[in-house]
Coordinates of C-alpha atoms and ligand atoms in Angstrom, one line a residue:
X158 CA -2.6 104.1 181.1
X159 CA -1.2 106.7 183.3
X160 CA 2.1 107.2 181.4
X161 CA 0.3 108.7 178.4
X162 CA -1.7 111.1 180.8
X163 CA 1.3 111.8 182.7
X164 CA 4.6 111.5 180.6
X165 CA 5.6 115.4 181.0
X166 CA 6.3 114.5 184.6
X167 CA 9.7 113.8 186.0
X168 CA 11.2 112.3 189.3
X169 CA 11.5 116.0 190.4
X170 CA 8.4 116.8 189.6
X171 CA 6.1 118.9 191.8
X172 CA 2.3 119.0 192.3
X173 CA 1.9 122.4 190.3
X174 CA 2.5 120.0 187.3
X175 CA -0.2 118.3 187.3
X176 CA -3.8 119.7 186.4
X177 CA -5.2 122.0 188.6
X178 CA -8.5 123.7 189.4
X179 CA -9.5 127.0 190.1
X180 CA -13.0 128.3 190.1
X181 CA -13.9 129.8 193.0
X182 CA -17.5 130.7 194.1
X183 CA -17.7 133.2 196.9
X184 CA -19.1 132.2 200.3
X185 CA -21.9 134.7 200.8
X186 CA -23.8 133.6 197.3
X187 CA -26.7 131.1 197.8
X188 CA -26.1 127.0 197.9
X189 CA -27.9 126.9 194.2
X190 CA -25.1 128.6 192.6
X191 CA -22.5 126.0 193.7
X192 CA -24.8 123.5 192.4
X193 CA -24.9 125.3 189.3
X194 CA -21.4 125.2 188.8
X195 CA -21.2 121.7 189.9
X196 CA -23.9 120.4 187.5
X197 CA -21.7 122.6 184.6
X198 CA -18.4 121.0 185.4
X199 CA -19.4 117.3 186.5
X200 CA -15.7 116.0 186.4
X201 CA -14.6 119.1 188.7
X202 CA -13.3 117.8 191.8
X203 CA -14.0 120.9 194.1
X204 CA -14.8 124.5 194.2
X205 CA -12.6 126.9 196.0
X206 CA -14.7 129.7 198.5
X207 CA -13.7 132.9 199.1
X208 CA -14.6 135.9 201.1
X209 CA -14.6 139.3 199.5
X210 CA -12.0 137.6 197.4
X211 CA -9.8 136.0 200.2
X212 CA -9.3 132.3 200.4
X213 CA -11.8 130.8 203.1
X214 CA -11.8 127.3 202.1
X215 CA -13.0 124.4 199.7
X216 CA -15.9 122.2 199.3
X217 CA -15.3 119.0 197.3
X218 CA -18.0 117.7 194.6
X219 CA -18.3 114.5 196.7
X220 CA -19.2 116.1 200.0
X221 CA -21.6 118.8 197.9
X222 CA -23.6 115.9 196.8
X223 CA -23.3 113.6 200.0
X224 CA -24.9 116.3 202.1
X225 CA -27.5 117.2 199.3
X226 CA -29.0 113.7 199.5
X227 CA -29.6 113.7 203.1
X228 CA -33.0 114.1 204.3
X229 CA -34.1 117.8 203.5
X230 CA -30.9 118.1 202.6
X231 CA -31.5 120.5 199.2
X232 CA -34.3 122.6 200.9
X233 CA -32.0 123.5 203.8
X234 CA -28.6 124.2 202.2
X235 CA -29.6 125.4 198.6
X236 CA -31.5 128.3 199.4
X237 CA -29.3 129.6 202.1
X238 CA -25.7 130.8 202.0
X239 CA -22.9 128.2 200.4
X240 CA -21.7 129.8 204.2
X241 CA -23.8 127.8 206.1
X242 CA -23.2 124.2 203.7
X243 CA -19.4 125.1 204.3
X244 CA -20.0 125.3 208.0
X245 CA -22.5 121.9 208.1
X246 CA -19.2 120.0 206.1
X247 CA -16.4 121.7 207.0
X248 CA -13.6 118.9 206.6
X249 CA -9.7 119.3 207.1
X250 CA -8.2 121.2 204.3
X251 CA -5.0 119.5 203.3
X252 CA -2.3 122.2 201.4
X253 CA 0.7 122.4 199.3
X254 CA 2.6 124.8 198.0
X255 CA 3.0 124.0 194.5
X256 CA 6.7 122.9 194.7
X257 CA 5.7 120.1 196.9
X258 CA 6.7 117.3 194.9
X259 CA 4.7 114.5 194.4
X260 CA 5.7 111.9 196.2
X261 CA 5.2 113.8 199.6
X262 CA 2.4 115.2 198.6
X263 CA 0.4 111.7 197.5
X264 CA 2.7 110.2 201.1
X265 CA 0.6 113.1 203.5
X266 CA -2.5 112.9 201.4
X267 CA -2.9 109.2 201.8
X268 CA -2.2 109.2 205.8
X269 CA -5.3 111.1 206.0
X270 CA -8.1 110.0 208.3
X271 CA -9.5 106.6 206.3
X272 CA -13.2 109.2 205.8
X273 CA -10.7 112.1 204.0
X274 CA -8.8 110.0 201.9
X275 CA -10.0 110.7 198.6
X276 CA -10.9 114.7 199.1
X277 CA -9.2 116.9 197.3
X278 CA -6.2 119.1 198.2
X279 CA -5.0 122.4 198.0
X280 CA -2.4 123.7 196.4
X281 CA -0.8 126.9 196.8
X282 CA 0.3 128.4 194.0
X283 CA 1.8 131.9 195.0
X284 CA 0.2 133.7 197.6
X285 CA -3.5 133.8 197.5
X286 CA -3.9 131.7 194.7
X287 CA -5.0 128.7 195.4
X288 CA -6.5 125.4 193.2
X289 CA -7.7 121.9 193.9
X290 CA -5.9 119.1 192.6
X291 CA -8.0 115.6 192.7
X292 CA -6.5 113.1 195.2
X293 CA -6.8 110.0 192.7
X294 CA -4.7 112.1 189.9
X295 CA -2.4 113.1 192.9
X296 CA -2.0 109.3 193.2
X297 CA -1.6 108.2 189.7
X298 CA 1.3 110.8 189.2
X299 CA 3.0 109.2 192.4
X300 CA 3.0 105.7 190.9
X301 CA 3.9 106.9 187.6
X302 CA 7.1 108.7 189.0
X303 CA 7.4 105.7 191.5
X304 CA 7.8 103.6 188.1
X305 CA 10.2 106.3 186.5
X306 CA 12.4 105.3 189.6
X307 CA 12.3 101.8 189.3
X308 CA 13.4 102.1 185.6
X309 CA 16.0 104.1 186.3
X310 CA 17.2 102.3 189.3
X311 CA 17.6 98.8 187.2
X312 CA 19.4 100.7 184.4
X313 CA 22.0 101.9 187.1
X314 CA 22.1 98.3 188.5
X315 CA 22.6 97.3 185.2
X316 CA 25.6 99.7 184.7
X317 CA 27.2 99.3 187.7
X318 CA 27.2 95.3 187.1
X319 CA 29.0 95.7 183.7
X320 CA 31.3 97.3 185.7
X321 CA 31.5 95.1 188.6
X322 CA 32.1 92.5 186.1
X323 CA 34.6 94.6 184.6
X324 CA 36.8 95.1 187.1
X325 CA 36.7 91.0 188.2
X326 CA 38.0 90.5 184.7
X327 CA 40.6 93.5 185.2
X328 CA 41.6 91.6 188.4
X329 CA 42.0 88.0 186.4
X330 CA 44.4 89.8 184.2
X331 CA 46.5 91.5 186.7
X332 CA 46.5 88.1 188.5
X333 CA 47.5 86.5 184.9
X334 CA 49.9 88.7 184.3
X335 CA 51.6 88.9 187.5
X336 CA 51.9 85.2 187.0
X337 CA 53.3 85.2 183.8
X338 CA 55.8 88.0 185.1
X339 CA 57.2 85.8 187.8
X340 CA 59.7 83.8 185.3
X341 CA 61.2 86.3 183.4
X342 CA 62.0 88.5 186.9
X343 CA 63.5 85.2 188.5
X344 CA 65.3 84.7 185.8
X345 CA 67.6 88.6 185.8
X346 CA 67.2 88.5 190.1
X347 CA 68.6 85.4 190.2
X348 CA 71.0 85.5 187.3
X349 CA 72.3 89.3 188.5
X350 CA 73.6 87.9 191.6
X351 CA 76.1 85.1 189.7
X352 CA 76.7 87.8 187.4
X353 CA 78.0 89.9 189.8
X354 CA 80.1 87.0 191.0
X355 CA 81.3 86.0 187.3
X356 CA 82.4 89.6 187.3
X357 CA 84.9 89.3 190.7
X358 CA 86.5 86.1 189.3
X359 CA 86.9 88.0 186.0
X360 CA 88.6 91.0 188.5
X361 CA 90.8 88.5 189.9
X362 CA 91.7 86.4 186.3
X363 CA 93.0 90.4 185.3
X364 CA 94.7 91.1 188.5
X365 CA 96.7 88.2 188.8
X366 CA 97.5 88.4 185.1
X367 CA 98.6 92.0 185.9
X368 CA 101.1 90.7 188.7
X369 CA 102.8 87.7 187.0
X370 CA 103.7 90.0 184.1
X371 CA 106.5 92.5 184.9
X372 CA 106.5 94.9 182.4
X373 CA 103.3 96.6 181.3
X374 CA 102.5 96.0 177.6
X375 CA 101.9 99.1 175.7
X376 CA 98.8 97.9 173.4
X377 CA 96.9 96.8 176.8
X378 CA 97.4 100.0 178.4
X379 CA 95.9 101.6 175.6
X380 CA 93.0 98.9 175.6
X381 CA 92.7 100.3 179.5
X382 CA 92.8 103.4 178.5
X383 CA 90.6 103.9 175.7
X384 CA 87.7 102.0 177.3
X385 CA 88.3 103.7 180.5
X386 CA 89.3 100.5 182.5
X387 CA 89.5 102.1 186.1
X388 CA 85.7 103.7 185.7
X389 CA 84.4 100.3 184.2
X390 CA 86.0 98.4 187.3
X391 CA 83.6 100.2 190.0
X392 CA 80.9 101.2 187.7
X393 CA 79.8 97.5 186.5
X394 CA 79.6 96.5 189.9
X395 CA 77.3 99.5 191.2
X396 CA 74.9 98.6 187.9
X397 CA 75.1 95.5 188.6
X398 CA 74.2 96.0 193.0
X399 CA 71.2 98.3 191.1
X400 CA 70.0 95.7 189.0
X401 CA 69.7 93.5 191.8
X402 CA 67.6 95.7 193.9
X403 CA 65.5 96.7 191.3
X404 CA 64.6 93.0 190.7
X405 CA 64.2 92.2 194.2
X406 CA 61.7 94.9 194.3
X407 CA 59.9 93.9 190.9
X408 CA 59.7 90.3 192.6
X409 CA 57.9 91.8 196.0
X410 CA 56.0 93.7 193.6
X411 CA 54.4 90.7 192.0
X412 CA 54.1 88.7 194.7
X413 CA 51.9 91.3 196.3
X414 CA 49.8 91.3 193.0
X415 CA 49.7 87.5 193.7
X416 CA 48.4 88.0 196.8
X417 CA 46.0 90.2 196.6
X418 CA 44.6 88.8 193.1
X419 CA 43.8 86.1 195.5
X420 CA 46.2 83.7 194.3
X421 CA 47.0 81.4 196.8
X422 CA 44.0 79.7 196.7
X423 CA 40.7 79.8 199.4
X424 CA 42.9 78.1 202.6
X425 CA 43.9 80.2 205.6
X426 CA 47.2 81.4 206.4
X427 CA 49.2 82.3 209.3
X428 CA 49.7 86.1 208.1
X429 CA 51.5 89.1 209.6
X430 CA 49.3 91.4 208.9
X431 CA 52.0 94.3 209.2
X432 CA 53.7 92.8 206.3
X433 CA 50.6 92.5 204.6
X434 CA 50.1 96.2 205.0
X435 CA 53.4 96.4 203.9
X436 CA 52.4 94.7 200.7
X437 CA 49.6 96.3 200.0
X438 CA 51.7 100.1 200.2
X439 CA 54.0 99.3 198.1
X440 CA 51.3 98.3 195.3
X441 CA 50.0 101.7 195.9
X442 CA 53.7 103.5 196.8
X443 CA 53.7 105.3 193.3
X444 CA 49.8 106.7 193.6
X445 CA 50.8 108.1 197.1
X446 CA 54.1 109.5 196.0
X447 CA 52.2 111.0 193.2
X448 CA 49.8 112.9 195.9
X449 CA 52.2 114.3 198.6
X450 CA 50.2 112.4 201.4
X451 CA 52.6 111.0 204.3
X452 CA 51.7 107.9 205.7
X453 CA 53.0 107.6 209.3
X454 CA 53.5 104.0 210.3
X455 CA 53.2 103.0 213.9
X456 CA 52.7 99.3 213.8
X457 CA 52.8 97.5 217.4
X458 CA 54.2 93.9 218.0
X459 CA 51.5 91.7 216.3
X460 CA 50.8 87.6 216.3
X461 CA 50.2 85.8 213.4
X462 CA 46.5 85.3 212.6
X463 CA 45.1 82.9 210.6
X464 CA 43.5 84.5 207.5
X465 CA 42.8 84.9 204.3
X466 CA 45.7 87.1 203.4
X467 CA 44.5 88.5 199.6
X468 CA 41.1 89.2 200.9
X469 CA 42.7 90.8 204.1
X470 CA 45.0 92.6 201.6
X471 CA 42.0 94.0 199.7
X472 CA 40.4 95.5 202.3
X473 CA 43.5 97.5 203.1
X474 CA 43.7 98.7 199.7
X475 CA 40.0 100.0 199.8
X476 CA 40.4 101.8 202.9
X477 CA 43.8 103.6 201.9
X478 CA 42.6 104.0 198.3
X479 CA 39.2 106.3 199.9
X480 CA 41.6 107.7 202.4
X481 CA 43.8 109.0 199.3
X482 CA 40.9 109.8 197.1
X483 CA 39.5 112.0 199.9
X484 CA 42.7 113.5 200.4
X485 CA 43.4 114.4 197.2
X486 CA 39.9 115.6 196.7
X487 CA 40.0 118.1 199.6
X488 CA 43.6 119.5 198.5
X489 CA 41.9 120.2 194.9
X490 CA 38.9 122.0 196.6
X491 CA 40.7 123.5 199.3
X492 CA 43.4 125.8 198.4
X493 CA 44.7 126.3 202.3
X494 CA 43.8 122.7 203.7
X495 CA 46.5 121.3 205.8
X496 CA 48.9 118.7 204.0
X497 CA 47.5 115.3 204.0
X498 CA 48.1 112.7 206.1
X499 CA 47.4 108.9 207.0
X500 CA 48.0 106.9 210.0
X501 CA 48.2 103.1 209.7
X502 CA 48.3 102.0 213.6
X503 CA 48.2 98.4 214.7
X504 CA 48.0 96.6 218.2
X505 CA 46.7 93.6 219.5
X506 CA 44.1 94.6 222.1
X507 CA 40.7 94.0 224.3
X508 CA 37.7 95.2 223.2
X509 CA 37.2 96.7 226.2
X510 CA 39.7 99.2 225.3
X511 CA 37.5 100.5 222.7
X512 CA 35.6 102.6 225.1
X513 CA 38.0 105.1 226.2
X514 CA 39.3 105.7 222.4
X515 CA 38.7 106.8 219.0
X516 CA 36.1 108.7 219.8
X517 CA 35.6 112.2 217.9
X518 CA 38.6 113.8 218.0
X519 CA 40.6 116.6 216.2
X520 CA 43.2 116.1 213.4
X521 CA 45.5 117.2 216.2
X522 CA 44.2 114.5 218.8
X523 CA 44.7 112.3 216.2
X524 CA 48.5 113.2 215.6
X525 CA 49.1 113.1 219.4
X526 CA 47.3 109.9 219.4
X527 CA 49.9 108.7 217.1
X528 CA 53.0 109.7 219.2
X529 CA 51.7 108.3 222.2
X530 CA 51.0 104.8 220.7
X531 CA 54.7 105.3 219.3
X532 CA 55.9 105.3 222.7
X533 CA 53.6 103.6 224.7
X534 CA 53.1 99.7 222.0
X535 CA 55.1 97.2 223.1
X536 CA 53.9 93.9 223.6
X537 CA 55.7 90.9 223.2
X538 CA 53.9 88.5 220.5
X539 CA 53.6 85.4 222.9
X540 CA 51.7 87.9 225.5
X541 CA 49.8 89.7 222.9
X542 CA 48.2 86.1 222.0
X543 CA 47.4 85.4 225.3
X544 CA 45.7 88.8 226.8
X545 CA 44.2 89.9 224.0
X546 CA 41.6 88.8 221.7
X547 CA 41.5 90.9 218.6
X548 CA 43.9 92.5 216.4
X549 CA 43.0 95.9 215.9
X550 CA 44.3 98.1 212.4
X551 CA 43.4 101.5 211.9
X552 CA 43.3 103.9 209.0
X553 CA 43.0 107.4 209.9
X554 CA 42.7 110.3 208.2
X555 CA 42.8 113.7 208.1
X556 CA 40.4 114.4 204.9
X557 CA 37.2 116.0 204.5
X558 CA 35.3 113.5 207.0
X559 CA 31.9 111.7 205.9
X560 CA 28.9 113.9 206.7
X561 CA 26.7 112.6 209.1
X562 CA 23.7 111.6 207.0
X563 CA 25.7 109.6 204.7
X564 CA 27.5 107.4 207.0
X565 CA 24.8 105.1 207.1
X566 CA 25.0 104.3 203.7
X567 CA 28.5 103.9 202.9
X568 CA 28.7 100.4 203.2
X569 CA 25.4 100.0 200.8
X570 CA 26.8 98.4 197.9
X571 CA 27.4 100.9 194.3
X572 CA 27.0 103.9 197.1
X573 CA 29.4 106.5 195.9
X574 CA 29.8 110.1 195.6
X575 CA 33.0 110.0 193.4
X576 CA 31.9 110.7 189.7
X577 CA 31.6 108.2 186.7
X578 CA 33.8 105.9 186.3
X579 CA 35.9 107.0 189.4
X580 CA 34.1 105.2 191.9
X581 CA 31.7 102.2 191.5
X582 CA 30.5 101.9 195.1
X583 CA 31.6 98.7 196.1
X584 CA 34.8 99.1 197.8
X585 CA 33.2 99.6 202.1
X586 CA 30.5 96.2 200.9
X587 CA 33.1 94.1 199.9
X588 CA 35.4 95.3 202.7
X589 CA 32.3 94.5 205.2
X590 CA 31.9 91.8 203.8
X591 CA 35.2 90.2 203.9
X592 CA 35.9 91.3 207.5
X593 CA 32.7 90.7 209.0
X594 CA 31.2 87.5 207.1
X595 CA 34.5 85.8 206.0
X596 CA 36.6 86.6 209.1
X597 CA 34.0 87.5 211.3
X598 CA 35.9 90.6 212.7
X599 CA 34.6 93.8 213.5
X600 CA 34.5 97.3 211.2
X601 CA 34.1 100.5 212.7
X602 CA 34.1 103.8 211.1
X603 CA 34.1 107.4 212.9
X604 CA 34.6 110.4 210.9
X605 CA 33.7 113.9 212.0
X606 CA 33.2 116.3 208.8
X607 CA 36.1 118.8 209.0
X608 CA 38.6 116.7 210.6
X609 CA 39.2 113.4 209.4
X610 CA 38.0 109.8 209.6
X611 CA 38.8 107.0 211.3
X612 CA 38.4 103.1 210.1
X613 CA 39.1 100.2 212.3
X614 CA 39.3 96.8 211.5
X615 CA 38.8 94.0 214.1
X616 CA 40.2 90.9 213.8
X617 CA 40.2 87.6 216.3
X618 CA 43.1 86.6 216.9
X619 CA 42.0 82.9 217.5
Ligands
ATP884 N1 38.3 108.1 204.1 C1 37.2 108.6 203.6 N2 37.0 110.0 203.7 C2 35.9 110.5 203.1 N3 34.9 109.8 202.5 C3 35.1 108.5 202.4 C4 36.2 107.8 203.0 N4 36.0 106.5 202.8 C5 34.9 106.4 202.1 N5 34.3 107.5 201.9 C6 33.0 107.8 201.3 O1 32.3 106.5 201.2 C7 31.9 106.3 199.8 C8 31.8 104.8 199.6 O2 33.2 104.3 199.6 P1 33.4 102.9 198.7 O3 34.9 102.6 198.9 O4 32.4 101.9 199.1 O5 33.1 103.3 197.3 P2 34.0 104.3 196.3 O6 35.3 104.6 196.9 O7 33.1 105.5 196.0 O8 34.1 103.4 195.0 P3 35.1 102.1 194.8 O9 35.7 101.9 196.1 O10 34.1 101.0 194.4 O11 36.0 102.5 193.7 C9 32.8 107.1 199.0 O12 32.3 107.4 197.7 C10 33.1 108.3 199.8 O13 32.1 109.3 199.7
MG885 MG1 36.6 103.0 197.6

């Protein structure tokens, strides 16, 4: 019903949009011209009174007509001045200025006293012009645009689980093809390293033919010459050392793909989680090459914990993928910003030390904070497992920082404020989720605006 009256609104919309009212009768005229008005304009919700032209006020049709039908009520206010009805009512005036929009506006109008509820309010157009808008149109706007919201908020839901889905399927294929990669990169690391032996015994098979025949024969010097023997010799055995690497690091490549496509099934594993963060870098080595950020290791002497190491994995990913998206936001907005940096610092540690820590400091606090744990982290793992209880990781910094009101939100699931298709919002709620419910650790953020921001991650070490 109310979408046909009300389909110019919008979710911005503000309470000069809706239909207003503006006669005005002037306070020193006699009661029977308000009722005249009245009786002309039955569906009129009030009249606004004025003196000498000024705003003074506003009686509503209702409380015309309630005080009318009180005993004597018509022979004492309609021959005397609407002044002296005005004065008999005189109710709380509720005004707006017109870009109120119209949610507050329907929010104060209905936390009126329960006897005001349904008398008009005022809305202030510009200065000194003022108009009554009826309280129950006031309300049916505000569940209109309360509906527009709902729509809109299930399309977005809509959208953002197509993505979600999306990217679960992205991850299946990454997992798949890291798989499926495995073989063929087994096959040339593992096949480089006899080839590079083949190649010595060949070295040797030449050599020793080279001593056991005195005189040099003229068509194999040529045959050295032309294909450049002495070059060949050292060269093939440098491609060769290169190949090898480079398949070694194609191997640790997919293996962290393995891992943190989850693999390795659902059981828990005894996991260095500095090797882990290790993993998970040198997925990401190439996007923070790319950037220019420096990431300053400081990893102390850690036990194993039993986790789940591609979830665990994950998580790190989010928080150094935000910490590189912030950074490379800032240095695109900010022509002199300082050169971006993150800290990944680990320690096993109480919780009491969480007191006298991490709390607001200065990029530059941070960076001595750093040196110091350089210096001052070294545990031995046997005594780490005893004294202290949680593993501590944390990913600092020195970006833009979160803004204050926001900080609440960032772990609501699709809350983002990276554009379409850059961000879908789920990256801090899964990362909750898998620290706190699967591992039931601990995740702390602090991030001052300016400066940088800090994430920890708890985990028990039992
Ligand atoms: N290190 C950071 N510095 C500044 N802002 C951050 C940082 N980490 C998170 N944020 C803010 O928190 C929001 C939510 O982060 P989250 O990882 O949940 O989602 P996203 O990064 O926007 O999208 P997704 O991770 O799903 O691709 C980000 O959009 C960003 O505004
Ligand atoms: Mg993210």
């Amino acid at each position: 019903m109310f979408s046909y009256l009300n389909n110019h609104l919008d979710l911005g919309s503000t309470v000069k949009d809706l239909q207003l009212h503006s006669i005005r009768v002037e306070i020193d005229t006699s009661g029977i011209s308000l009722a005249k008005v009245f009786e002309e304009n039955p569906l009129l919700p009030g009249i606004i009174l004025t003196k000498s032209g000024k705003f003074i006020g506003m009686i509503s049709q209702q409380q015309f007509l309630k005080t009318l039908s009180r005993q004597y009520g018509r022979e004492i206010f309609l021959n005397r001045s609407v002044k002296v009805l005005y004065d008999f009512i005189k109710s709380e005036l509720l005004i707006f200025s017109g870009d109120t929009p119209i949610v507050d506006a329907a929010d104060k109008a209905v936390k009126r006293p329960q006897e005001f509820i349904y008398e008009p309010v005022i809305v202030e157009n510009s200065p000194e012009d003022y108009q009554v808008l009826e309280t129950q149109k006031l309300l049916i706007a505000q569940s209109y645009i309360h509906q527009l919201a709902k729509d809109l908020l299930q399309k977005q839901t809509q959208a953002q689980l197509i993505q979600t889905e999306k990217l679960v399927m992205l991850g299946q294929m990454v997992a798949g093809l890291a798989h499926e990669l495995r073989n063929p990169i087994n096959c040339v690391a593992g096949n480089s390293k006899f080839m590079s032996g083949y190649y010595q015994d060949f070295l040797k098979l030449i050599n020793t033919y080279e001593k056991n025949i005195p005189e040099p024969i003229k068509e194999v010097e040529d045959l050295k010459e032309d294909i450049d023997f002495e070059f060949v010799k050292h060269d093939y055995l440098e491609m060769m050392n290169s190949i090898e690497i480079s398949a070694d690091r194609m191997m640790q490549l997919v293996s962290s793909l393995r891992n943190f496509s989850h693999m390795e099934g659902t059981k828990r594993k005894e996991t260095n989680i500095n090797e882990c963060l290790d993993g998970t870098l040198l997925i990401l080595k190439n996007r923070w090459k790319v950037s220019g950020v420096e990431i300053i290791k400081n990893y102390g002497d850690l036990p194993l914990i039993l986790c789940h190491s591609g979830q665990i994995s994950q998580v790190f990913m989010n928080l150094i993928t935000n910490a590189l998206d912030a950074l490379e936001e800032y240095q695109e907005k900010e022509t002199d910003s300082r050169p971006g940096k993150i800290w990944i610092h680990t320690k096993a540690k109480d919780l009491s030390e969480n007191t006298d820590q991490n709390v607001d400091k200065s990029a530059h606090d941070i960076e001595l904070n750093s040196n110091y744990q350089m210096k001052g982290n070294v545990t031995s793992t046997e005594d780490s497992k005893e004294i202290y209880g949680w593993l501590s990781i944390r990913i600092v910094d020195n970006g833009p920082g979160i803004a204050y009101k926001i900080q609440k939100q960032i772990f609501d699931r699709f809350f983002t404020t990276k554009a379409i298709g850059k961000g879908t919002g789920l990256g801090l709620a899964i990362s909750y989720q898998i620290v706190v419910d699967n591992h039931q650790g601990k995740l702390h953020i602090n991030s001052t605006p300016g400066v940088g921001t800090e994430f920890e991650i708890l985990l028990p070490i039992k």
